[in-house]
Short mmCIF file of C-alpha atoms in Angstrom, two decimals:
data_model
loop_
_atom_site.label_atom_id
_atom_site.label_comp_id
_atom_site.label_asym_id
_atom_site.label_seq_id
_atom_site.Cartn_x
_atom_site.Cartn_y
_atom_site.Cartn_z
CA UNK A 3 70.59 188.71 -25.35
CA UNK A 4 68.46 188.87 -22.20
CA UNK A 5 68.53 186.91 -19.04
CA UNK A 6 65.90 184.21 -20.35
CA UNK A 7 67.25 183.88 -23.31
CA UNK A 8 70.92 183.42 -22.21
CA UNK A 9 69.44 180.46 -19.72
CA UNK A 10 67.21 178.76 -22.99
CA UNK A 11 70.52 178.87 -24.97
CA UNK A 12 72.80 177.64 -22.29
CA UNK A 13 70.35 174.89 -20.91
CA UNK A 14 70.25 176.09 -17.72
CA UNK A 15 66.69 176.51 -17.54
CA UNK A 16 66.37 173.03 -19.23
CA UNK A 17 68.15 171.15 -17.12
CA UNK A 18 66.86 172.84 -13.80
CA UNK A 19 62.88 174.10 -14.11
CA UNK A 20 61.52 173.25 -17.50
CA UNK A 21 59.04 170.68 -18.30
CA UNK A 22 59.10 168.50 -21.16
CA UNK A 23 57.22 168.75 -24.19
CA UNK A 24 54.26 170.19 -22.53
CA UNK A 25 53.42 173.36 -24.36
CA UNK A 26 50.23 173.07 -26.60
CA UNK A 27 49.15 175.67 -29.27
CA UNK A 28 46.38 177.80 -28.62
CA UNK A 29 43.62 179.23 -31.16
CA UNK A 30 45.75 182.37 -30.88
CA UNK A 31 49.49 181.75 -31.19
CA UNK A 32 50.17 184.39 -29.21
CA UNK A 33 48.76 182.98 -26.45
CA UNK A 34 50.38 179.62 -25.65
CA UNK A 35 49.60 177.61 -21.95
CA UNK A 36 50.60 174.72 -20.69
CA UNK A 37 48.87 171.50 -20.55
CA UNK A 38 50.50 168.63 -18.33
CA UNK A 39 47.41 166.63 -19.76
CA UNK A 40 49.32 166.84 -22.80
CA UNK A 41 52.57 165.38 -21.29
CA UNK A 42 52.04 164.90 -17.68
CA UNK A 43 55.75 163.78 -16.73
CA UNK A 44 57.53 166.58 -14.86
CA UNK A 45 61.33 166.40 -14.88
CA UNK A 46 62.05 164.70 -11.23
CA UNK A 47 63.70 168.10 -10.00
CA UNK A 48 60.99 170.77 -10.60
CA UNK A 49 59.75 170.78 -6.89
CA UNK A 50 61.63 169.58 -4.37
CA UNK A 51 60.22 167.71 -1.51
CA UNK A 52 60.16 169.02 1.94
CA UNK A 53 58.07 166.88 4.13
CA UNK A 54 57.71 169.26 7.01
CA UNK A 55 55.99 171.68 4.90
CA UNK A 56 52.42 172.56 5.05
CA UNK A 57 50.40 171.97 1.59
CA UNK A 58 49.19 174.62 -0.37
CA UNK A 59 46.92 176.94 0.92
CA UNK A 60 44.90 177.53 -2.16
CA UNK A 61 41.96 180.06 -2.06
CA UNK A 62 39.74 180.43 -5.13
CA UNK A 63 37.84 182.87 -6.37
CA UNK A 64 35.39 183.34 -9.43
CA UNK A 65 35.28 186.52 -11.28
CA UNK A 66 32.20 187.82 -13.74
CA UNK A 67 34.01 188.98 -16.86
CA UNK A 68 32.62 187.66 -19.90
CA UNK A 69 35.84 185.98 -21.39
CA UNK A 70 35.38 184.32 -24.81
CA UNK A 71 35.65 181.19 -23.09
CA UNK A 72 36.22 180.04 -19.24
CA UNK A 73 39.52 179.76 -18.07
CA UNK A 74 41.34 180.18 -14.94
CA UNK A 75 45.35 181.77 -13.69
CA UNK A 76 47.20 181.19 -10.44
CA UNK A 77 47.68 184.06 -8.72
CA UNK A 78 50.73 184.16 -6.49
CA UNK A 79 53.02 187.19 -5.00
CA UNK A 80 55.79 187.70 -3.03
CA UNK A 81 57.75 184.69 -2.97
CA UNK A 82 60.62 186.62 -1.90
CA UNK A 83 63.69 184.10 -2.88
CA UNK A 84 66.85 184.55 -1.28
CA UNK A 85 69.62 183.37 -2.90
CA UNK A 86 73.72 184.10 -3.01
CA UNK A 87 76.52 182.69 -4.39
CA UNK A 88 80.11 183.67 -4.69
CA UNK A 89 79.12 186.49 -7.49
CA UNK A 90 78.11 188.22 -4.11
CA UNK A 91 79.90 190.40 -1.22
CA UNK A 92 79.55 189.04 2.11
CA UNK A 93 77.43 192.06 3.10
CA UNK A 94 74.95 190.32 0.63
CA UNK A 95 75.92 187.00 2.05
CA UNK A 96 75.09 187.82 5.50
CA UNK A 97 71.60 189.29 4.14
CA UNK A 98 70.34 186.30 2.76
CA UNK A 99 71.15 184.43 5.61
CA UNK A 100 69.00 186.29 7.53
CA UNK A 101 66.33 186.93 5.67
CA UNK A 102 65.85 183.41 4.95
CA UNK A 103 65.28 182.63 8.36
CA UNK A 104 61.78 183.39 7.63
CA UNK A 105 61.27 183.26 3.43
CA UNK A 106 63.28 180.23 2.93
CA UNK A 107 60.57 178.28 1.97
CA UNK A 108 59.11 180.74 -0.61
CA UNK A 109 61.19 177.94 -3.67
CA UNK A 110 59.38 175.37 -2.73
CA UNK A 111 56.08 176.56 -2.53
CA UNK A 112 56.72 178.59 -6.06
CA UNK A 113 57.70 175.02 -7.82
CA UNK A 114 54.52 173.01 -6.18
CA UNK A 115 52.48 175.93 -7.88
CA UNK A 116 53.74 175.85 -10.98
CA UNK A 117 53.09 172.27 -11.19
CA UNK A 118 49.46 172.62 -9.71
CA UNK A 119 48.90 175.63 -12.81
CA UNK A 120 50.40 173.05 -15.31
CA UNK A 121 48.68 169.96 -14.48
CA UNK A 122 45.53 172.03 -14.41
CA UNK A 123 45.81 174.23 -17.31
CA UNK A 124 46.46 178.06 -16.17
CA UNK A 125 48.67 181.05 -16.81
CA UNK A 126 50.52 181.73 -14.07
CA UNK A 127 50.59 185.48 -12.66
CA UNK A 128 52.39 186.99 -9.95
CA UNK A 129 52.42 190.26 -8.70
CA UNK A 130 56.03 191.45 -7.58
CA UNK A 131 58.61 190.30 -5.09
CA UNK A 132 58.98 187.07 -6.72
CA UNK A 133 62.77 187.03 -5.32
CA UNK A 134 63.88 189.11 -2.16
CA UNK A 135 66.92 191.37 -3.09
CA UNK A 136 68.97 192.05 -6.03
CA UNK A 137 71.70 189.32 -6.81
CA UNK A 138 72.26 187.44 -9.71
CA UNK A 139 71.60 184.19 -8.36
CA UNK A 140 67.81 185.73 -7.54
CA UNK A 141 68.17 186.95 -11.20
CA UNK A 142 68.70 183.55 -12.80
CA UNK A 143 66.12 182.14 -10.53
CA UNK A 144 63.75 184.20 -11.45
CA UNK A 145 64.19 183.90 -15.07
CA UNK A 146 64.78 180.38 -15.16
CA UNK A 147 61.26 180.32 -13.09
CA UNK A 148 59.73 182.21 -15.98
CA UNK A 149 60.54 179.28 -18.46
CA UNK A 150 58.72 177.18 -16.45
CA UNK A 151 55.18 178.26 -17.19
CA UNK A 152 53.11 181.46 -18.89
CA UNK A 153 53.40 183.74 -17.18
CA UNK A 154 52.40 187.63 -16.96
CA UNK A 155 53.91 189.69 -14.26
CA UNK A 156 54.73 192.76 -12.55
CA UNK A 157 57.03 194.31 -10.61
CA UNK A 158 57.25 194.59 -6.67
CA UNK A 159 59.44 196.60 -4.41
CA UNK A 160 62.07 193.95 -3.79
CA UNK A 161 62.63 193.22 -7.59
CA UNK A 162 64.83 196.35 -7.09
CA UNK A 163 66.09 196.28 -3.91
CA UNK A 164 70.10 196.01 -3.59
CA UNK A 165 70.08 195.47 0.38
CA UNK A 166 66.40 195.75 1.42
CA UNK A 167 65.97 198.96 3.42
CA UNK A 168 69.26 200.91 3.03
CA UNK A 169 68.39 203.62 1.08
CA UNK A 170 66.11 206.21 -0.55
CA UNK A 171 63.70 204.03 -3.06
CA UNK A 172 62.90 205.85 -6.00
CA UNK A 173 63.14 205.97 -9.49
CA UNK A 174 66.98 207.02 -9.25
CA UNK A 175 67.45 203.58 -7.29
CA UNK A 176 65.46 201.40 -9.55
CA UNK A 177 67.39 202.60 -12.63
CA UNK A 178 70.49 200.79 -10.79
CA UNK A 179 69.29 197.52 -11.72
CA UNK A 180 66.07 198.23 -13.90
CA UNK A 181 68.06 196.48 -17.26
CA UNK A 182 69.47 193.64 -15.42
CA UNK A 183 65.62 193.30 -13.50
CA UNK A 184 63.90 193.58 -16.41
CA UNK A 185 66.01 190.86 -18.51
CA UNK A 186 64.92 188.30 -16.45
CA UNK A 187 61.02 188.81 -16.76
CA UNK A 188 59.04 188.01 -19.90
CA UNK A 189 56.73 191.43 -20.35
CA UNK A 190 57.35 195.18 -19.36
CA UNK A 191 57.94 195.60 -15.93
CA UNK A 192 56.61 199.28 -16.35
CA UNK A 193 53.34 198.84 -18.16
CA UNK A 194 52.54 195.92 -20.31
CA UNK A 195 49.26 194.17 -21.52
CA UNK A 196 47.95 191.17 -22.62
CA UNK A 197 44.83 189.80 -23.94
CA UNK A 198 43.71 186.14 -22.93
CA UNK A 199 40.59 184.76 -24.12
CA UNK A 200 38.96 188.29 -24.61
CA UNK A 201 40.10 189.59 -21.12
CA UNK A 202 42.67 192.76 -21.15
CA UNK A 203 45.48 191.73 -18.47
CA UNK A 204 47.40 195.19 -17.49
CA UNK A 205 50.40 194.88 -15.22
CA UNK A 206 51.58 198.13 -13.75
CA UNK A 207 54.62 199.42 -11.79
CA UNK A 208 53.40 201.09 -8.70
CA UNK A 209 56.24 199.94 -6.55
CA UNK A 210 56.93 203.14 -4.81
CA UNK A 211 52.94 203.75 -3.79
CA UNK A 212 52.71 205.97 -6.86
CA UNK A 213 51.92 205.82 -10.43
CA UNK A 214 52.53 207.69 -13.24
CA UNK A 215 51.53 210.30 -16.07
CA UNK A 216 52.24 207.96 -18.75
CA UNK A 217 50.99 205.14 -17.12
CA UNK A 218 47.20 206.80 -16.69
CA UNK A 219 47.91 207.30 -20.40
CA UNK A 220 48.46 203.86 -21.48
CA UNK A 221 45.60 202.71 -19.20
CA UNK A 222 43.14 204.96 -20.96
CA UNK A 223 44.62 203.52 -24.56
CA UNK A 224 43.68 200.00 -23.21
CA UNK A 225 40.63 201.13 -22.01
CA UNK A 226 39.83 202.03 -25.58
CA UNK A 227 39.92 198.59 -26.83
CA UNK A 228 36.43 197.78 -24.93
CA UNK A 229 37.83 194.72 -23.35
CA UNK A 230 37.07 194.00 -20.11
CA UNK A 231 40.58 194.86 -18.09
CA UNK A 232 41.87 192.89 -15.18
CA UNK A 233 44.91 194.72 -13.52
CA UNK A 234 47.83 194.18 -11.79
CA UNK A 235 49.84 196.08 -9.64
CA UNK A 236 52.07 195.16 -6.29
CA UNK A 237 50.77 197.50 -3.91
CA UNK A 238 46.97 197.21 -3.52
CA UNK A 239 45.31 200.42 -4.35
CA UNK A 240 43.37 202.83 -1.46
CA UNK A 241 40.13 201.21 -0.22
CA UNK A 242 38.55 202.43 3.02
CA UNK A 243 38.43 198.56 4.42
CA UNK A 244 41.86 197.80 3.10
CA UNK A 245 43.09 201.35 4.91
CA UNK A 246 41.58 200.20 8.44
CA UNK A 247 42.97 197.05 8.36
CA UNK A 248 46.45 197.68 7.51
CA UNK A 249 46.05 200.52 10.02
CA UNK A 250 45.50 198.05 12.81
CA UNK A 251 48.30 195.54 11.85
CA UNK A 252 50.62 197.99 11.57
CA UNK A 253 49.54 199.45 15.30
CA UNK A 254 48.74 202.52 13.35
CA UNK A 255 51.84 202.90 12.31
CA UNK A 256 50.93 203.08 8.30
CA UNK A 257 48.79 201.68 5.51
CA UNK A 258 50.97 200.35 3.06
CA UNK A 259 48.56 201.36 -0.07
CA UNK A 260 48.36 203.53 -3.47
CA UNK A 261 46.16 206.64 -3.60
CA UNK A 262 45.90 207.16 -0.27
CA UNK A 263 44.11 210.50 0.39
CA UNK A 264 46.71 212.71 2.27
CA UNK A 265 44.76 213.54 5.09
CA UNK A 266 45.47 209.64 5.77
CA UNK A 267 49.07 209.04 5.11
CA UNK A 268 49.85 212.53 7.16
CA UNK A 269 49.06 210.90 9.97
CA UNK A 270 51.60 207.69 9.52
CA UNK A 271 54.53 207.40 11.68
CA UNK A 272 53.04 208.21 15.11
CA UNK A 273 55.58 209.33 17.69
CA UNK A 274 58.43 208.18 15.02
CA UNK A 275 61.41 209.92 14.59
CA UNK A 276 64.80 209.89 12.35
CA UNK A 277 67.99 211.64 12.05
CA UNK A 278 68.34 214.36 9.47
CA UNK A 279 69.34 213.06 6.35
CA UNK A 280 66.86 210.09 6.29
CA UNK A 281 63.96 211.36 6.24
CA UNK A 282 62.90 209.44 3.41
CA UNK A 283 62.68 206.47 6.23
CA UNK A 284 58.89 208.14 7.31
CA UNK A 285 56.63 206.41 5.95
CA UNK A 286 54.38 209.05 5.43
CA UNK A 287 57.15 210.25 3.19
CA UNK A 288 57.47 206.68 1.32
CA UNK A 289 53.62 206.38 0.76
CA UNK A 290 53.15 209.76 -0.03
CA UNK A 291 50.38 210.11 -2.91
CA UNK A 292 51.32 212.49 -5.69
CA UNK A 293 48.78 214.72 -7.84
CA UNK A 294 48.85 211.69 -10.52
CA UNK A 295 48.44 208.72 -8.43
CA UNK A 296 45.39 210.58 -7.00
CA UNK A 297 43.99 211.27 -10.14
CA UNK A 298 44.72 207.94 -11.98
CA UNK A 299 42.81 206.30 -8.83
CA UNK A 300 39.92 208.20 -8.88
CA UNK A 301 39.52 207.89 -12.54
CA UNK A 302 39.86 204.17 -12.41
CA UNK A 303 37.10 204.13 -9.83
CA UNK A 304 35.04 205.43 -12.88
CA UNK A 305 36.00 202.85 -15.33
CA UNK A 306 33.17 200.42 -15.67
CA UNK A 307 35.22 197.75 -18.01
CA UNK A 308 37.63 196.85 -14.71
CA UNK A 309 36.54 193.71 -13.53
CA UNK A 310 39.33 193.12 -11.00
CA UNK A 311 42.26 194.40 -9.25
CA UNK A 312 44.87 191.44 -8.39
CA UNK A 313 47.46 192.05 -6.26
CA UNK A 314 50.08 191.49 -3.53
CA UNK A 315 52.38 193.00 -0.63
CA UNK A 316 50.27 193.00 2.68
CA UNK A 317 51.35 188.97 2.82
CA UNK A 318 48.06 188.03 3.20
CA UNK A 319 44.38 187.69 1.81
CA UNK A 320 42.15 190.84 2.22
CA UNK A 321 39.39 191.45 -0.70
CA UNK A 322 37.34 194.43 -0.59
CA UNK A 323 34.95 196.23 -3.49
CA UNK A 324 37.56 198.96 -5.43
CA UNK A 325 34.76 200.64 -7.73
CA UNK A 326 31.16 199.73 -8.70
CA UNK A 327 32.38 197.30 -11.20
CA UNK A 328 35.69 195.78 -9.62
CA UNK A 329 36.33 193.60 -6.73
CA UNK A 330 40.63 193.61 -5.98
CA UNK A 331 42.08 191.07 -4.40
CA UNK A 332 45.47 190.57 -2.52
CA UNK A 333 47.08 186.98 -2.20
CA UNK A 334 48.95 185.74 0.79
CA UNK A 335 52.49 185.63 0.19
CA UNK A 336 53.82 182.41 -1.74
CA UNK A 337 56.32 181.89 0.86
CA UNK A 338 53.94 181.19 3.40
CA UNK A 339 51.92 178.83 1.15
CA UNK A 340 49.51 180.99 -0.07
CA UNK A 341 48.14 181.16 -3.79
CA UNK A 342 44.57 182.05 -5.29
CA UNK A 343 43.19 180.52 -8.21
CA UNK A 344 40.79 182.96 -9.92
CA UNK A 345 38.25 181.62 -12.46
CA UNK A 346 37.33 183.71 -14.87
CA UNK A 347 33.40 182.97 -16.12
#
């Protein structure tokens, strides 16, 4: 029994996030929404109220892809949750304490948008970091969160991360807590896709600033079908805009992308220097593009059935053309407020 499940059996879930009797049948039962319209009483605990708070920020966008019929998702990404309880060490403790100086409100802003999707109809999709560090309090949040709408996901750095920063991330690390991660989310975390009024959703892993063999495999399979394909992925993929911008936030320091070209990431890390042993701390080392990123990337460029890359990390909006056919767009992070709402026509 998985995460989710455990919480639907228990009540958990019910008595903390669900709403009531609010989930309608589609044409195709394997795509069910939510419709408040249907039942628009929330239980009274779903959002809580924080008056100081800033509304919403909600930016919406309108993409060409031909679905069978209009229909619209929230888009939101790292909400970066940060919670502890006494399942947890006090270095873990001391962690979320301080990093919820600053994501603290990242809850709160989650809950308002789940109710904004529900009373208006949409999936919900969000694209990694949806909690902050490993813990199972973050765990059950997250998959109580997941009962709370439909939703279609993928991974983002922090799903995995045990104490944010403190050692090598790769795919040794993630298999630490890839079962328990992945029992609290409702599709693959790895590569998954999903078909929603004749649009081809694809959610892939590309965590680490790389992605894989099999996953350009599976990507060409879906391809195949002749749908138009939406992806997702955490990391936004290497644009020449998105490059020079994250290039002067960061003070030069580094990009923060997939697939960029090496003659790029060799120049990250400026006058930056670490002890022996942790090297893997460069970030020209971390966002290092391997053979099959490069390749998957440049072959995407090529595919004319993407319509749209969605996706998250730089905490903040940027948009900028990916291929001749695809626009991709990051979201602001949740905790700050900051969802999209893209309509697909």
């Amino acid at each position: 029994m998985d995460r989710r499940d455990f919480l639907k059996t228990s009540g958990m879930a019910a008595a903390s996030f669900a709403f009531a009797g609010c989930i309608s049948k589609h044409e195709d039962a394997s795509e069910k929404s939510i419709f408040i319209k249907e039942q628009p009483k929330l239980r009274e605990n779903i959002a809580r109220a924080v008056d100081v708070l800033e509304p919403l920020h909600i930016k919406e966008i309108t993409v060409a892809a031909g679905p069978t019929k209009p229909f619209s998702v929230m888009h939101v990404s790292d909400t970066h949750i940060t919670r502890v309880d006494n399942r947890n060490d006090e270095r873990k403790i001391a962690l979320a304490a301080d990093r919820s100086r600053w994501m603290n409100r990242g809850e709160h802003y989650l809950d308002e948008t789940i109710r904004y999707a529900n009373e208006h109809g949409m999936y919900m999709m969000h694209t990694g970091d949806l909690y902050d560090f490993v813990s199972e309090a973050n765990l059950d949040c997250a998959a109580e969160h997941m009962l709370s709408a439909d939703w279609f996901v993928c991974a983002g750095n922090h799903e995995y991360s045990k104490y944010v920063g403190e050692a090598k991330e790769d795919e040794a690390y993630k298999n630490d807590s890839r079962e328990a991660v992945q029992a609290a989310f409702p599709n693959n975390l790895t590569f998954a896709s999903r078909i929603i009024n004749g649009i081809n959703f694809v959610a892939l892993d590309d965590v680490y600033y790389n992605f894989t063999a099999y996953q350009h495999a599976r990507m060409e399979e879906e391809m195949k079908k002749g749908l138009p394909v939406v992806m997702l992925c955490h990391v936004p993929l290497y644009t020449p805009g998105f490059l020079a911008s994250e290039l002067e936030n960061s003070n030069g320091n580094c990009g923060y992308l997939t697939g960029v070209p090496v003659e790029f990431t060799s120049k990250y890390d400026p006058d930056v220097t670490y002890p022996v042993g942790e090297e893997w701390r460069y970030r020209k080392v971390q966002q290092h593009a391997d053979k099959a990123t490069l390749d998957f990337v440049a072959w995407l460029k090529e595919q004319t059935l993407l319509k749209a890359i969605l996706c998250g990390h730089l905490h903040r909006y940027f948009e900028e053309r990916f291929s001749p056919s695809a626009i991709q767009y990051a979201v602001d992070a949740t905790y700050l407020g900051g969802v999209q709402v893209v309509h697909f026509k």
